[in-house]
PDB file of C-alpha atoms in Angstrom:
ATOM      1  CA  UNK D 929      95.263 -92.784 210.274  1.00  0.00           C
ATOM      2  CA  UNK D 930      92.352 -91.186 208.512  1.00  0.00           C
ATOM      3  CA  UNK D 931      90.894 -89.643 211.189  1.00  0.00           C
ATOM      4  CA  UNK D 932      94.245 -88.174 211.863  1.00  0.00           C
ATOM      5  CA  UNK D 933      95.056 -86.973 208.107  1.00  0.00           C
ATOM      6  CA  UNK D 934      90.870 -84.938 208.550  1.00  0.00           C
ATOM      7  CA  UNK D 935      92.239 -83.518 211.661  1.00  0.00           C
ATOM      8  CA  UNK D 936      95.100 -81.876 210.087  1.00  0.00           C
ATOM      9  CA  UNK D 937      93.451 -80.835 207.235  1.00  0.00           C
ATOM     10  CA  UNK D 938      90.702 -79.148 209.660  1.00  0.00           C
ATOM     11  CA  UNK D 939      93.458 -77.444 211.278  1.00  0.00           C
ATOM     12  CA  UNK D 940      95.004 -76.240 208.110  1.00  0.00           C
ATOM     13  CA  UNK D 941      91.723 -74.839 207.360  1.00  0.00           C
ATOM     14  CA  UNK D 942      91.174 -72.618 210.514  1.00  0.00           C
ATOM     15  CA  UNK D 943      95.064 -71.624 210.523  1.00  0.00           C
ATOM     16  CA  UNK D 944      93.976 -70.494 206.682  1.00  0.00           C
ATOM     17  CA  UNK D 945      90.494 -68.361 207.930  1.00  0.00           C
ATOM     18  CA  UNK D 946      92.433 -66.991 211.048  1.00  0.00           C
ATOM     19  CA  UNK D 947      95.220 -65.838 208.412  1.00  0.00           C
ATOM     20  CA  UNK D 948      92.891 -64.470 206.197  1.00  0.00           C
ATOM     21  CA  UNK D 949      90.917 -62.579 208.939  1.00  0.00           C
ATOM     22  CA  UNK D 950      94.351 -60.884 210.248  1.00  0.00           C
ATOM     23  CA  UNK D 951      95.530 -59.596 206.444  1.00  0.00           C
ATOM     24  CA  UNK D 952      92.047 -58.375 205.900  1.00  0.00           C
ATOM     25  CA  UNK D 953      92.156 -56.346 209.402  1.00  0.00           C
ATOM     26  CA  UNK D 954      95.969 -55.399 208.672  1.00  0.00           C
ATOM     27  CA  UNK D 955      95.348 -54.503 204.950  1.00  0.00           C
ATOM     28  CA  UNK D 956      92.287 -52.040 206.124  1.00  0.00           C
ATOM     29  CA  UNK D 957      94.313 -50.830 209.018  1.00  0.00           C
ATOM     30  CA  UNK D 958      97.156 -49.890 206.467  1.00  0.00           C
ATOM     31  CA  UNK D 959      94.247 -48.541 203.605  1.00  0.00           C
ATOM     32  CA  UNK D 960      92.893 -46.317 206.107  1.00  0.00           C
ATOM     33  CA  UNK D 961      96.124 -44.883 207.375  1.00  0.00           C
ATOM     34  CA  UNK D 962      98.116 -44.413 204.309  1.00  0.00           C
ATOM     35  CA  UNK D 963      95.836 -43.797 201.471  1.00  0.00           C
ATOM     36  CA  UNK D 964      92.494 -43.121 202.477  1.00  0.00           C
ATOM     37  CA  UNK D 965      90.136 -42.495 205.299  1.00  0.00           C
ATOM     38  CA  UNK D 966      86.551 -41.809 205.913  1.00  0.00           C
ATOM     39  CA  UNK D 967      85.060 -38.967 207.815  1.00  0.00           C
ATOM     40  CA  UNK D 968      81.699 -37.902 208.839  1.00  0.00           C
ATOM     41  CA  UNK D 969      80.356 -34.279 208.890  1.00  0.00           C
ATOM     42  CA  UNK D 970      79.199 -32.933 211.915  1.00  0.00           C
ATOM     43  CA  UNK D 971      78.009 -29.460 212.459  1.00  0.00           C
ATOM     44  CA  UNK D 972      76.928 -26.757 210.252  1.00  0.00           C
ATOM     45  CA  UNK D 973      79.766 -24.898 209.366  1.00  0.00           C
ATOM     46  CA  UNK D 974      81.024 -26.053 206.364  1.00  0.00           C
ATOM     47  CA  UNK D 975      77.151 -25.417 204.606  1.00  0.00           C
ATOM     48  CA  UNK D 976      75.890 -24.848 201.558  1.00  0.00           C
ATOM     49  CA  UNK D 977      78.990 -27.597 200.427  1.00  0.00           C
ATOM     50  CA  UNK D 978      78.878 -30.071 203.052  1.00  0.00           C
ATOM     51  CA  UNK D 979      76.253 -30.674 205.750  1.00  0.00           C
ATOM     52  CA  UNK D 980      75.876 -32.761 208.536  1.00  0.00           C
ATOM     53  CA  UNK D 981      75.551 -36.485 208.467  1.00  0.00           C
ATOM     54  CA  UNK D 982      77.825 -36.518 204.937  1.00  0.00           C
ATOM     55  CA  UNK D 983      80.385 -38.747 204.273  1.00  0.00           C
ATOM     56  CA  UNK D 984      83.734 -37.897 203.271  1.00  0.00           C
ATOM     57  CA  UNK D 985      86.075 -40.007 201.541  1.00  0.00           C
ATOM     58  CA  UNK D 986      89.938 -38.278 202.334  1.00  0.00           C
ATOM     59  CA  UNK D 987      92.610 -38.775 199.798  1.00  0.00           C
ATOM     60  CA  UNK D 988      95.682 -39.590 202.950  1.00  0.00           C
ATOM     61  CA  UNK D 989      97.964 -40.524 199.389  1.00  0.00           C
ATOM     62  CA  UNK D 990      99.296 -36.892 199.210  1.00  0.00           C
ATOM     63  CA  UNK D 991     100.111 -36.369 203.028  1.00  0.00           C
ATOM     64  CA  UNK D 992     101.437 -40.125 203.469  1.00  0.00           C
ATOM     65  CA  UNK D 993     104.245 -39.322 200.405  1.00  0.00           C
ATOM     66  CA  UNK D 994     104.876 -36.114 201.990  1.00  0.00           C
ATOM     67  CA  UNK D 995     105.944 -37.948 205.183  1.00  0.00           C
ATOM     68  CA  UNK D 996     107.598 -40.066 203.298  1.00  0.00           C
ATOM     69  CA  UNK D 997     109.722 -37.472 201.741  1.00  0.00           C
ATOM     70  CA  UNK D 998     110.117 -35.938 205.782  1.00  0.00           C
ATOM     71  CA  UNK D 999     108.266 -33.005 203.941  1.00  0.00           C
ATOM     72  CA  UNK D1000     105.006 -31.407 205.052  1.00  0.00           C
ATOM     73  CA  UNK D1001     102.042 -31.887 202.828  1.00  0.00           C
ATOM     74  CA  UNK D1002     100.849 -28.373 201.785  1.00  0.00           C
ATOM     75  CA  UNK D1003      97.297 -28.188 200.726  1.00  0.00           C
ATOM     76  CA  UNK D1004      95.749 -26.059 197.424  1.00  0.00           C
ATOM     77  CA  UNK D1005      94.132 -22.759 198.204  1.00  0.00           C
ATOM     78  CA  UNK D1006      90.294 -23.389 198.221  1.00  0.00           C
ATOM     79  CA  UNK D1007      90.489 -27.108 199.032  1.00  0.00           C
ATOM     80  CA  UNK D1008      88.672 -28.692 201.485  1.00  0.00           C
ATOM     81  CA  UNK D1009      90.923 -30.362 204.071  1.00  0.00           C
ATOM     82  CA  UNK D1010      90.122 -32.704 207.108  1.00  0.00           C
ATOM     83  CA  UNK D1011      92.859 -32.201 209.890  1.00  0.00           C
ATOM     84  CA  UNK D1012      93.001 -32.967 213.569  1.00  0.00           C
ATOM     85  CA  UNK D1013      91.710 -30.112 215.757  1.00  0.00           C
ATOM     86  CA  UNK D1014      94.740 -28.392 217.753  1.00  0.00           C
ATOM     87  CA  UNK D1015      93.154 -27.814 220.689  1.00  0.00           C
ATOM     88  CA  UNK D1016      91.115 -31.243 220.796  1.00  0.00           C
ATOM     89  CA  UNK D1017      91.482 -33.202 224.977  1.00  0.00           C
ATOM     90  CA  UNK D1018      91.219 -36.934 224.015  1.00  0.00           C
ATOM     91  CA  UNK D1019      87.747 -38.115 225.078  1.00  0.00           C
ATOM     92  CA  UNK D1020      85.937 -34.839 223.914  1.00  0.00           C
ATOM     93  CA  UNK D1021      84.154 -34.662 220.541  1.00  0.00           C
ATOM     94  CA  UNK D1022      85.658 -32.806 217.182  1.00  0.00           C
ATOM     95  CA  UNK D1023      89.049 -34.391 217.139  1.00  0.00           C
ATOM     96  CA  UNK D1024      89.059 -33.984 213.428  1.00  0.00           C
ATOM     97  CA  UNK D1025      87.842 -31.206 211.859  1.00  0.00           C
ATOM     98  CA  UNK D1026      86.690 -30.214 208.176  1.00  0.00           C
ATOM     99  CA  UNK D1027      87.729 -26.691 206.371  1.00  0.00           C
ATOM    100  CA  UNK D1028      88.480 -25.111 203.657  1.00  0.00           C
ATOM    101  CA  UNK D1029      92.204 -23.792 202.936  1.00  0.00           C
ATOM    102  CA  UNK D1030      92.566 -19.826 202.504  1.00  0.00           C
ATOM    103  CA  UNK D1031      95.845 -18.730 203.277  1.00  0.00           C
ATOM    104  CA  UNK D1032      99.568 -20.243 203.649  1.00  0.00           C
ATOM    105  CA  UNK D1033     102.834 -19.020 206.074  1.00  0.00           C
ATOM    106  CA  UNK D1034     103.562 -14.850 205.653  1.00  0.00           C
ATOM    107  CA  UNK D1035     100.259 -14.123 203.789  1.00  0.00           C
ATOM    108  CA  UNK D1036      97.775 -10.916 205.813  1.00  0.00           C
ATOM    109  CA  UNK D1037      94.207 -12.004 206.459  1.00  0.00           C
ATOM    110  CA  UNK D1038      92.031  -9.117 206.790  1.00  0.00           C
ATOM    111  CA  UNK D1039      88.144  -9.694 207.223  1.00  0.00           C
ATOM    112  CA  UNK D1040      86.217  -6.032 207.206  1.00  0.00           C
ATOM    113  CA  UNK D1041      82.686  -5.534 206.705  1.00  0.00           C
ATOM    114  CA  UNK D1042      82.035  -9.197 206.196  1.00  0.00           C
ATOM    115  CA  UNK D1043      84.964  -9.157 203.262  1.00  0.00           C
ATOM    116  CA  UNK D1044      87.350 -12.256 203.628  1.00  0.00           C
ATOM    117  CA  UNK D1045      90.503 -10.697 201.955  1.00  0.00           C
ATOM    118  CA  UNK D1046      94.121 -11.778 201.398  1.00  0.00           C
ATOM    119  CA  UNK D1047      97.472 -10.436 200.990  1.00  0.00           C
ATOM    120  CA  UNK D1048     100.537 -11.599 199.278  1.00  0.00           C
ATOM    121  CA  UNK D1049     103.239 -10.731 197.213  1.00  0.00           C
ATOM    122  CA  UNK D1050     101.168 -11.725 193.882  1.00  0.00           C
ATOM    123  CA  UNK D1051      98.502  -9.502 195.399  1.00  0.00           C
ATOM    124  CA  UNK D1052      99.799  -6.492 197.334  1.00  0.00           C
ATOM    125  CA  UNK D1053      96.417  -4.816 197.337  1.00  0.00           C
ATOM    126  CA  UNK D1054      94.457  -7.911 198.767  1.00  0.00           C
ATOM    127  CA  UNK D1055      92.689 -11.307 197.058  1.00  0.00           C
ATOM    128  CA  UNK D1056      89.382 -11.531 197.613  1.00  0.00           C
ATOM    129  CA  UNK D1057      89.257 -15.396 197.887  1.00  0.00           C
ATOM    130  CA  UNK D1058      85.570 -16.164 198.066  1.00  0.00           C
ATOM    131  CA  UNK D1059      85.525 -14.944 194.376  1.00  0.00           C
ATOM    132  CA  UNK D1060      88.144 -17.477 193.274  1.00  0.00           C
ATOM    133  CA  UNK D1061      86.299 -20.367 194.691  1.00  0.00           C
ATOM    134  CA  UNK D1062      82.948 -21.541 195.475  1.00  0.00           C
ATOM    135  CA  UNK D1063      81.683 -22.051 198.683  1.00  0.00           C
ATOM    136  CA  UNK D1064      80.718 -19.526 200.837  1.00  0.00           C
ATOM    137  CA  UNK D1065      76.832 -18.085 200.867  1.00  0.00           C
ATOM    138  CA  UNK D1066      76.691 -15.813 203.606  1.00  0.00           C
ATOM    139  CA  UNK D1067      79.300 -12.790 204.358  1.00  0.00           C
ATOM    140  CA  UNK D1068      81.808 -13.548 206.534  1.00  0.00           C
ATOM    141  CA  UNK D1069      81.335 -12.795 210.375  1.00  0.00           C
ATOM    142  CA  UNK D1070      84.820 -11.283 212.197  1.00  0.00           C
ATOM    143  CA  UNK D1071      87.561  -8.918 212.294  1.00  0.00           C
ATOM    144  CA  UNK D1072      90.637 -10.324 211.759  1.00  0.00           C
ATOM    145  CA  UNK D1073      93.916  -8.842 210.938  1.00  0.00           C
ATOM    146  CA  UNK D1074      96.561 -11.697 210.981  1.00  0.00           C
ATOM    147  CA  UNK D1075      99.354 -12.753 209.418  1.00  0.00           C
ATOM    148  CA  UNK D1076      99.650 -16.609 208.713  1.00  0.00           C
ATOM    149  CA  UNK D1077     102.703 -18.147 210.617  1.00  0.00           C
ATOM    150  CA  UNK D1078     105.251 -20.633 208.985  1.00  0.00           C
ATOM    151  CA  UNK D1079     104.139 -23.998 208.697  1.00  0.00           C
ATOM    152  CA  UNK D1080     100.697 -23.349 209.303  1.00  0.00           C
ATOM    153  CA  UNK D1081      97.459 -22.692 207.361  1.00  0.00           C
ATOM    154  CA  UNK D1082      94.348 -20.290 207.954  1.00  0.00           C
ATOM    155  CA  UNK D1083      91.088 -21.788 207.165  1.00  0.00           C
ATOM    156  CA  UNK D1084      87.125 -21.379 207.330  1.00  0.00           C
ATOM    157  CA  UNK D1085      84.491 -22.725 207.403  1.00  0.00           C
ATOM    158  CA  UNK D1086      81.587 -22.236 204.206  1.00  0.00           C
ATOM    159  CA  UNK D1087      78.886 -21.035 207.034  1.00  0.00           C
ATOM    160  CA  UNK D1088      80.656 -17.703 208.078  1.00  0.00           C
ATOM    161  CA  UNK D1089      77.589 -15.966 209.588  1.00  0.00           C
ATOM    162  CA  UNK D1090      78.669 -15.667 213.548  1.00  0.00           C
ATOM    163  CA  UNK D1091      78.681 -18.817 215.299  1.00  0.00           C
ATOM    164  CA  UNK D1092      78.439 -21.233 213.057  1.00  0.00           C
ATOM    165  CA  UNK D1093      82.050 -22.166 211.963  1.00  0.00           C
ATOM    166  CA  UNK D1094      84.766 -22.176 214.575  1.00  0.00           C
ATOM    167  CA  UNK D1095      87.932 -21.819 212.371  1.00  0.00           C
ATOM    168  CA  UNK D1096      91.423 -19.466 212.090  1.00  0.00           C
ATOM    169  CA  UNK D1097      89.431 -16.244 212.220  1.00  0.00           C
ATOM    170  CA  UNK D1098      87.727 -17.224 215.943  1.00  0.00           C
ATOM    171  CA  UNK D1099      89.165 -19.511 218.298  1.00  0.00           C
ATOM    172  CA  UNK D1100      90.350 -22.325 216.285  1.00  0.00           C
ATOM    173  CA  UNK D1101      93.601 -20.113 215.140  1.00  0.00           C
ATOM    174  CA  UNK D1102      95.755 -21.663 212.276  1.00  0.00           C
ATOM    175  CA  UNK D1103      96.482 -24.833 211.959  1.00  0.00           C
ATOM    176  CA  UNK D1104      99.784 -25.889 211.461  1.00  0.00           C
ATOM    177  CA  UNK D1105     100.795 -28.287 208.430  1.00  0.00           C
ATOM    178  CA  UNK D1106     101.298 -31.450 210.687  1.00  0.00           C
ATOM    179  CA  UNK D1107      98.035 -31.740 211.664  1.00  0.00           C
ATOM    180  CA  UNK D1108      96.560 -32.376 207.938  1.00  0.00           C
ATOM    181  CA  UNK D1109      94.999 -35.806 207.494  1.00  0.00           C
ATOM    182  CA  UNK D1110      94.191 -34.754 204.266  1.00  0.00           C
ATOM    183  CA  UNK D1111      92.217 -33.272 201.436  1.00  0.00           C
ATOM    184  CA  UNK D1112      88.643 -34.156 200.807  1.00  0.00           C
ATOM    185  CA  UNK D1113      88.198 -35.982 197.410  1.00  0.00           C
ATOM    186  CA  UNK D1114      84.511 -37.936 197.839  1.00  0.00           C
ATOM    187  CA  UNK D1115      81.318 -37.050 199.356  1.00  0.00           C
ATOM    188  CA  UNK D1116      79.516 -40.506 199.242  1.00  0.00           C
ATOM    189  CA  UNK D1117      76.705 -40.159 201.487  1.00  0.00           C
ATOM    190  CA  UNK D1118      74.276 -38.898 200.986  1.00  0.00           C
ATOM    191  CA  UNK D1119      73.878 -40.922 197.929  1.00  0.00           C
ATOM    192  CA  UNK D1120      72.012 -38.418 195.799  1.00  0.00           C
ATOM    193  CA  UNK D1121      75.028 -35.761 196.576  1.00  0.00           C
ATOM    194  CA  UNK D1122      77.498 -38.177 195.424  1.00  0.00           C
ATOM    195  CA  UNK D1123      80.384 -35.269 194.631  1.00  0.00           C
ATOM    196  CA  UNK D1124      84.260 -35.378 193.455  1.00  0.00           C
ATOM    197  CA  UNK D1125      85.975 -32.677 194.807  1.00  0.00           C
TER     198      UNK D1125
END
């Protein structure tokens, strides 16, 4: 009778582990998807803000109510955004790329003389972004004259010298809304360039 009672309580015990093994994987599963999710930089086109080998901690909260809502998640000009590439073939590397937002649906992009402007009805005669927030170092490579579509976002990289960033002004075109993940809030790697942003 004893030895049956230690049996049952043995089983008990592994049905409690295995149990506790599935709502860790589950609870992760469902942290990662709907309200955060780490990301690794790779490439050099988001430099002098982010470099390769970072680690990027993205907020999924805002896009995950949005959904919620059946409402697109619309980023802040300047942010830094992690969204899936467009054109990515499963198998093939970059299937989630890092940015930063500069212009939203019916707004002109002009890039001239390695000038990164924008035009809106709040400015008719053209924003110069870069001058409204940090991040690029290096004049911006291009000319582009293109009007964002609806639901869709232009964005650059930090690195606009020729052929370092592959964004909306060469190849990458705009990226439309549903393909967000997700704004960067963390860099925590390195851990000496631990940044909010």
């Amino acid at each position: 009778m004893q030895n049956r009672m230690n049996r049952h309580e043995t089983l008990k015990d592994i049905l409690g582990i295995i149990g506790f093994i599935v709502a860790v994987v589950v609870g992760a599963a469902l942290i990662n998807q709907v309200l955060f999710r780490s990301f690794s930089v790779s490439g050099p086109s988001m430099e002098s803000t982010l470099y390769t080998g970072d680690r990027l901690i993205v907020n999924r909260i805002p896009s995950t109510v949005a959904s919620i809502k059946r409402e697109s998640y619309v980023p802040i000009r300047g942010q830094v955004i992690v969204f899936q590439n467009p054109h990515w073939i499963p198998g093939s590397p970059d299937e989630y790329i890092v940015k930063r937002v500069i212009a939203f649906p019916g707004e002109r992009v002009v890039v001239n003389d390695g000038v990164l402007k924008v035009y809106n009805a709040e400015h008719p005669t053209g924003y110069l972004v870069d001058k409204a927030h940090p991040g690029p170092s290096s004049p911006t490579a291009g000319d582009v004259d293109v009007t964002v579509p609806d639901n869709e976002l232009f964005v650059a990289g930090d690195h606009r010298q020729e052929g370092y960033s592959l964004d909306s002004r060469n190849g990458l075109g705009t990226v439309p809304y549903s393909d967000i993940i997700g704004p960067v809030s963390y860099r925590i790697f390195p851990f000496d360039k631990i940044t909010s942003f």
